[in-house]
Amino acid sequence: MAASTDYLDFILDQLSNWKMIHCKRMFGCIGLYADELMFGIVSKEVLYFKVDENNKADYLAAGSEALKLFKNNSVVASFYEVPIEILEDANQVIAWAKVSLEIQKNKNNK
């Protein structure tokens, strides 16, 4: 199930002082793109950011879980839930988003 318009507007507002964000609907979710790279996913009123070995520990320490898609709850281990305490602070959301975008840029440069 995709996020509500109000929730998506909140997320985009939190990121508005950073970059132009483009949204694409996909598989019942909404992909968040900056610099033509997907760094985040909004699903069921939850924001997920791209993770790798450099930032995954921050998400795990906050009790975040990996994105689960579809009825069979298949796990997308490369995207983790953004903790609520981060989500409530636009500067923190942007800081975490920057890390996720860099992960995608580095992945594409390999």
Coordinates of N, CA, C and O in Angstrom, one line a residue:
M1 N 0.8 -1.2 0.0 CA 0.0 0.0 0.0 C 0.9 1.2 0.0 O 1.8 1.4 0.8
A2 N 0.6 2.2 -0.9 CA 1.4 3.4 -0.9 C 1.0 4.3 0.2 O 0.0 4.2 0.8
A3 N 1.8 5.2 0.5 CA 1.6 6.2 1.6 C 0.5 7.2 1.2 O 0.3 7.4 0.0
S4 N -0.1 7.8 2.2 CA -1.1 8.8 1.9 C -0.4 10.1 1.4 O 0.8 10.3 1.6
T5 N -1.1 10.9 0.7 CA -0.6 12.2 0.2 C -0.1 13.0 1.3 O 1.0 13.7 1.2
D6 N -0.7 13.1 2.5 CA -0.3 13.9 3.6 C 1.1 13.4 4.1 O 2.0 14.2 4.4
Y7 N 1.3 12.1 4.2 CA 2.5 11.6 4.7 C 3.6 11.9 3.7 O 4.7 12.3 4.1
L8 N 3.4 11.7 2.4 CA 4.4 12.0 1.4 C 4.7 13.4 1.4 O 5.9 13.8 1.3
D9 N 3.7 14.3 1.5 CA 4.0 15.8 1.6 C 4.9 16.1 2.8 O 5.8 16.9 2.7
F10 N 4.6 15.4 3.9 CA 5.5 15.7 5.1 C 6.9 15.3 4.8 O 7.9 16.0 5.2
I11 N 7.1 14.1 4.2 CA 8.5 13.7 3.9 C 9.2 14.6 3.0 O 10.3 15.0 3.2
L12 N 8.5 15.0 1.9 CA 9.0 16.0 1.0 C 9.3 17.3 1.6 O 10.3 18.0 1.3
D13 N 8.5 17.7 2.5 CA 8.8 19.0 3.2 C 10.0 18.9 4.1 O 10.8 19.8 4.1
Q14 N 10.2 17.7 4.8 CA 11.4 17.5 5.6 C 12.7 17.6 4.7 O 13.7 18.0 5.2
L15 N 12.6 17.2 3.5 CA 13.7 17.1 2.6 C 13.9 18.4 1.7 O 14.8 18.5 0.9
S16 N 12.9 19.3 1.8 CA 12.8 20.5 0.9 C 14.0 21.4 0.9 O 14.3 22.1 -0.1
N17 N 14.8 21.5 2.0 CA 16.0 22.3 2.0 C 17.2 21.6 1.5 O 18.3 22.2 1.7
W18 N 17.1 20.5 0.9 CA 18.2 19.7 0.4 C 18.4 19.8 -1.1 O 19.1 20.5 -1.7
K19 N 17.6 19.0 -1.8 CA 17.6 18.8 -3.2 C 16.2 18.7 -3.8 O 15.3 18.4 -3.0
M20 N 16.1 18.8 -5.1 CA 14.9 18.5 -5.8 C 14.7 17.0 -5.7 O 15.5 16.2 -6.1
I21 N 13.6 16.6 -5.1 CA 13.2 15.2 -5.0 C 12.1 14.8 -6.0 O 11.1 15.5 -6.1
H22 N 12.4 13.7 -6.7 CA 11.3 13.2 -7.6 C 10.8 11.9 -7.1 O 11.5 11.1 -6.5
C23 N 9.5 11.7 -7.2 CA 8.8 10.5 -6.7 C 8.3 9.7 -7.9 O 7.9 10.2 -8.9
K24 N 8.5 8.4 -7.7 CA 8.0 7.5 -8.7 C 7.2 6.3 -8.0 O 7.8 5.7 -7.1
R25 N 6.0 6.1 -8.4 CA 5.3 5.0 -7.9 C 5.8 3.7 -8.4 O 6.0 3.6 -9.6
M26 N 5.9 2.7 -7.5 CA 6.4 1.4 -8.0 C 6.0 0.3 -7.0 O 6.2 0.5 -5.8
F27 N 5.4 -0.7 -7.5 CA 5.1 -1.9 -6.6 C 4.4 -1.6 -5.4 O 4.6 -2.1 -4.3
G28 N 3.5 -0.6 -5.4 CA 2.7 -0.2 -4.3 C 3.4 0.7 -3.3 O 3.0 1.0 -2.2
C29 N 4.6 1.1 -3.7 CA 5.4 2.0 -2.9 C 5.7 3.3 -3.7 O 5.3 3.4 -4.8
I30 N 6.5 4.2 -3.1 CA 6.9 5.4 -3.8 C 8.4 5.5 -3.6 O 8.9 5.5 -2.5
G31 N 9.1 5.5 -4.7 CA 10.6 5.7 -4.7 C 10.9 7.2 -4.7 O 10.3 8.0 -5.4
L32 N 11.9 7.5 -3.8 CA 12.4 8.9 -3.7 C 13.7 9.0 -4.5 O 14.6 8.2 -4.2
Y33 N 13.8 9.9 -5.4 CA 15.0 10.1 -6.2 C 15.6 11.4 -6.1 O 14.9 12.4 -6.1
A34 N 16.9 11.5 -6.1 CA 17.7 12.7 -6.2 C 18.9 12.4 -7.1 O 19.4 11.3 -7.1
D35 N 19.2 13.4 -7.9 CA 20.3 13.2 -8.9 C 20.1 11.9 -9.7 O 21.0 11.1 -10.0
E36 N 18.8 11.6 -10.0 CA 18.4 10.4 -10.8 C 18.7 9.1 -10.1 O 18.7 8.0 -10.8
L37 N 18.9 9.1 -8.8 CA 19.2 7.8 -8.1 C 18.2 7.7 -7.0 O 17.9 8.6 -6.2
M38 N 17.7 6.4 -6.8 CA 16.7 6.2 -5.7 C 17.5 6.0 -4.4 O 18.3 5.1 -4.3
F39 N 17.2 6.9 -3.4 CA 17.9 6.8 -2.1 C 16.9 6.4 -1.0 O 17.3 6.1 0.1
G40 N 15.6 6.5 -1.3 CA 14.6 6.2 -0.3 C 13.3 5.6 -0.9 O 13.1 5.7 -2.1
I41 N 12.5 5.0 0.0 CA 11.2 4.4 -0.4 C 10.2 4.8 0.7 O 10.6 4.7 1.9
V42 N 9.0 5.2 0.3 CA 7.9 5.4 1.2 C 6.9 4.3 1.0 O 6.5 4.0 -0.1
S43 N 6.6 3.5 2.1 CA 5.7 2.4 2.0 C 4.9 2.4 3.3 O 5.5 2.4 4.4
K44 N 3.6 2.3 3.2 CA 2.7 2.2 4.3 C 3.0 3.2 5.4 O 3.1 2.8 6.6
E45 N 3.1 4.5 5.0 CA 3.4 5.5 6.0 C 4.7 5.4 6.8 O 4.8 5.8 7.9
V46 N 5.7 4.8 6.1 CA 7.0 4.6 6.7 C 8.0 5.0 5.6 O 7.9 4.7 4.5
L47 N 9.1 5.7 6.1 CA 10.2 6.1 5.2 C 11.3 5.2 5.4 O 11.7 4.9 6.5
Y48 N 11.9 4.7 4.3 CA 13.1 3.8 4.3 C 14.2 4.5 3.5 O 13.9 5.1 2.5
F49 N 15.4 4.4 4.0 CA 16.6 4.9 3.3 C 17.5 3.8 2.9 O 17.6 2.7 3.7
K50 N 18.3 3.9 1.9 CA 19.3 3.0 1.4 C 20.4 2.8 2.5 O 20.8 3.8 3.1
V51 N 20.8 1.6 2.8 CA 21.8 1.3 3.7 C 22.9 0.4 3.1 O 22.7 -0.2 2.1
D52 N 24.1 0.5 3.7 CA 25.2 -0.5 3.4 C 25.9 -0.7 4.7 O 25.5 -0.3 5.8
E53 N 27.1 -1.3 4.6 CA 27.9 -1.6 5.8 C 28.3 -0.3 6.6 O 28.7 -0.4 7.8
N54 N 28.3 0.8 5.9 CA 28.7 2.1 6.6 C 27.7 2.7 7.5 O 28.0 3.4 8.4
N55 N 26.4 2.5 7.2 CA 25.4 3.2 8.0 C 24.3 2.2 8.6 O 23.5 2.7 9.4
K56 N 24.4 1.0 8.2 CA 23.3 0.0 8.7 C 23.3 -0.1 10.2 O 22.2 -0.2 10.8
A57 N 24.5 0.0 10.9 CA 24.5 -0.1 12.3 C 23.7 1.0 13.0 O 23.1 0.8 14.1
D58 N 23.7 2.2 12.4 CA 22.9 3.3 13.0 C 21.4 3.0 13.0 O 20.7 3.3 14.0
Y59 N 20.9 2.3 12.0 CA 19.5 1.9 11.9 C 19.2 0.8 12.9 O 18.2 0.8 13.6
L60 N 20.1 -0.2 12.9 CA 19.9 -1.3 13.9 C 19.9 -0.8 15.3 O 19.1 -1.2 16.1
A61 N 20.8 0.1 15.6 CA 20.9 0.7 17.0 C 19.6 1.4 17.4 O 19.3 1.4 18.6
A62 N 18.9 2.0 16.4 CA 17.7 2.7 16.7 C 16.5 1.7 16.6 O 15.3 2.2 16.8
G63 N 16.7 0.4 16.4 CA 15.6 -0.5 16.4 C 14.9 -0.6 15.1 O 13.8 -1.1 15.0
S64 N 15.5 0.0 14.0 CA 14.8 0.0 12.7 C 14.8 -1.4 12.1 O 15.7 -2.2 12.4
E65 N 13.9 -1.6 11.2 CA 13.8 -2.9 10.5 C 13.9 -2.7 9.0 O 13.6 -1.6 8.5
A66 N 14.2 -3.7 8.3 CA 14.4 -3.7 6.8 C 13.0 -3.6 6.2 O 12.0 -4.0 6.8
L67 N 12.9 -3.0 5.0 CA 11.7 -2.9 4.2 C 11.2 -4.3 3.9 O 11.9 -5.2 3.5
K68 N 9.9 -4.5 4.1 CA 9.2 -5.8 3.7 C 8.2 -5.4 2.7 O 7.3 -4.6 2.9
L69 N 8.2 -6.1 1.6 CA 7.3 -5.9 0.5 C 6.4 -7.0 0.2 O 6.7 -8.2 0.6
F70 N 5.3 -6.7 -0.4 CA 4.3 -7.7 -0.9 C 3.7 -8.5 0.3 O 4.0 -8.4 1.4
K71 N 2.7 -9.3 -0.1 CA 2.0 -10.1 0.9 C 2.8 -11.1 1.6 O 2.6 -11.5 2.7
N72 N 3.9 -11.6 0.9 CA 4.8 -12.6 1.5 C 5.8 -12.0 2.4 O 6.7 -12.8 2.9
N73 N 5.8 -10.7 2.6 CA 6.8 -10.0 3.5 C 8.3 -10.3 3.0 O 9.1 -10.4 3.9
S74 N 8.5 -10.3 1.7 CA 9.9 -10.5 1.3 C 10.7 -9.3 1.7 O 10.3 -8.1 1.7
V75 N 11.9 -9.5 2.2 CA 12.7 -8.4 2.8 C 13.6 -7.8 1.8 O 14.3 -8.5 1.0
V76 N 13.7 -6.5 1.8 CA 14.6 -5.7 1.0 C 15.7 -5.2 1.9 O 15.6 -4.2 2.5
A77 N 16.8 -6.0 2.1 CA 17.8 -5.7 3.1 C 18.6 -4.5 2.9 O 19.3 -4.0 3.8
S78 N 18.5 -3.9 1.7 CA 19.2 -2.7 1.4 C 18.5 -1.4 1.8 O 19.0 -0.3 1.6
F79 N 17.3 -1.5 2.3 CA 16.5 -0.3 2.8 C 16.0 -0.5 4.2 O 15.4 -1.6 4.4
Y80 N 16.3 0.4 5.0 CA 15.8 0.3 6.4 C 15.0 1.5 6.8 O 15.2 2.6 6.3
E81 N 14.1 1.3 7.8 CA 13.2 2.3 8.3 C 14.0 3.4 8.9 O 14.9 3.2 9.8
V82 N 13.6 4.7 8.6 CA 14.2 5.8 9.2 C 13.6 6.0 10.6 O 12.3 6.1 10.7
P83 N 14.4 6.0 11.7 CA 13.8 6.2 13.0 C 13.0 7.4 13.2 O 13.3 8.5 12.6
I84 N 11.9 7.3 14.0 CA 11.0 8.4 14.2 C 11.7 9.7 14.7 O 11.4 10.8 14.4
E85 N 12.7 9.5 15.6 CA 13.4 10.7 16.2 C 14.2 11.4 15.1 O 14.4 12.6 15.2
I86 N 14.6 10.7 14.1 CA 15.3 11.3 13.0 C 14.3 12.0 12.1 O 14.5 13.1 11.6
L87 N 13.2 11.3 11.8 CA 12.2 11.8 10.9 C 11.6 13.1 11.4 O 11.2 14.0 10.6
E88 N 11.5 13.3 12.7 CA 11.0 14.6 13.3 C 11.9 15.8 13.1 O 11.4 16.9 13.4
D89 N 13.1 15.6 12.8 CA 14.1 16.7 12.7 C 14.6 16.8 11.2 O 15.3 15.9 10.7
A90 N 14.1 17.8 10.5 CA 14.4 17.9 9.1 C 15.9 17.9 8.8 O 16.4 17.3 7.8
N91 N 16.7 18.5 9.6 CA 18.2 18.5 9.4 C 18.7 17.1 9.5 O 19.6 16.7 8.8
Q92 N 18.2 16.3 10.4 CA 18.7 14.9 10.6 C 18.2 14.1 9.4 O 18.9 13.2 8.9
V93 N 17.0 14.3 9.0 CA 16.5 13.5 7.8 C 17.4 13.8 6.6 O 17.8 12.9 5.9
I94 N 17.7 15.0 6.4 CA 18.6 15.4 5.3 C 20.0 14.8 5.4 O 20.5 14.2 4.5
A95 N 20.5 14.8 6.6 CA 21.8 14.2 6.9 C 21.8 12.7 6.5 O 22.7 12.2 5.9
W96 N 20.8 12.0 7.0 CA 20.7 10.6 6.7 C 20.4 10.3 5.2 O 20.9 9.4 4.7
A97 N 19.6 11.2 4.6 CA 19.4 11.0 3.2 C 20.6 11.2 2.4 O 20.9 10.5 1.4
K98 N 21.5 12.2 2.7 CA 22.7 12.4 2.0 C 23.6 11.1 2.0 O 24.2 10.8 1.0
V99 N 23.7 10.5 3.2 CA 24.4 9.2 3.3 C 23.9 8.2 2.3 O 24.6 7.5 1.6
S100 N 22.6 8.1 2.3 CA 21.9 7.1 1.4 C 22.1 7.4 0.0 O 22.4 6.5 -0.8
L101 N 22.1 8.6 -0.4 CA 22.4 9.0 -1.8 C 23.8 8.7 -2.2 O 24.1 8.2 -3.3
E102 N 24.7 9.0 -1.3 CA 26.1 8.7 -1.5 C 26.4 7.2 -1.7 O 27.2 6.8 -2.6
I103 N 25.6 6.4 -1.0 CA 25.7 4.9 -1.2 C 25.4 4.6 -2.6 O 26.1 3.8 -3.3
Q104 N 24.3 5.2 -3.1 CA 23.8 4.9 -4.5 C 24.9 5.4 -5.5 O 25.1 4.7 -6.5
K105 N 25.4 6.6 -5.2 CA 26.4 7.1 -6.2 C 27.6 6.2 -6.2 O 28.2 5.9 -7.3
N106 N 28.1 5.8 -5.0 CA 29.3 4.9 -5.0 C 29.0 3.6 -5.6 O 29.9 3.0 -6.3
K107 N 27.8 3.1 -5.5 CA 27.4 1.8 -6.1 C 27.5 1.9 -7.6 O 27.9 1.0 -8.3
N108 N 27.0 3.0 -8.1 CA 27.0 3.2 -9.6 C 28.4 3.5 -10.1 O 28.6 3.4 -11.3
N109 N 29.3 3.9 -9.3 CA 30.7 4.2 -9.8 C 31.6 3.0 -9.8 O 32.7 3.1 -10.1
K110 N 31.1 1.9 -9.2 CA 32.0 0.7 -9.2 C 32.0 0.0 -10.5 O 31.2 0.0 -11.3

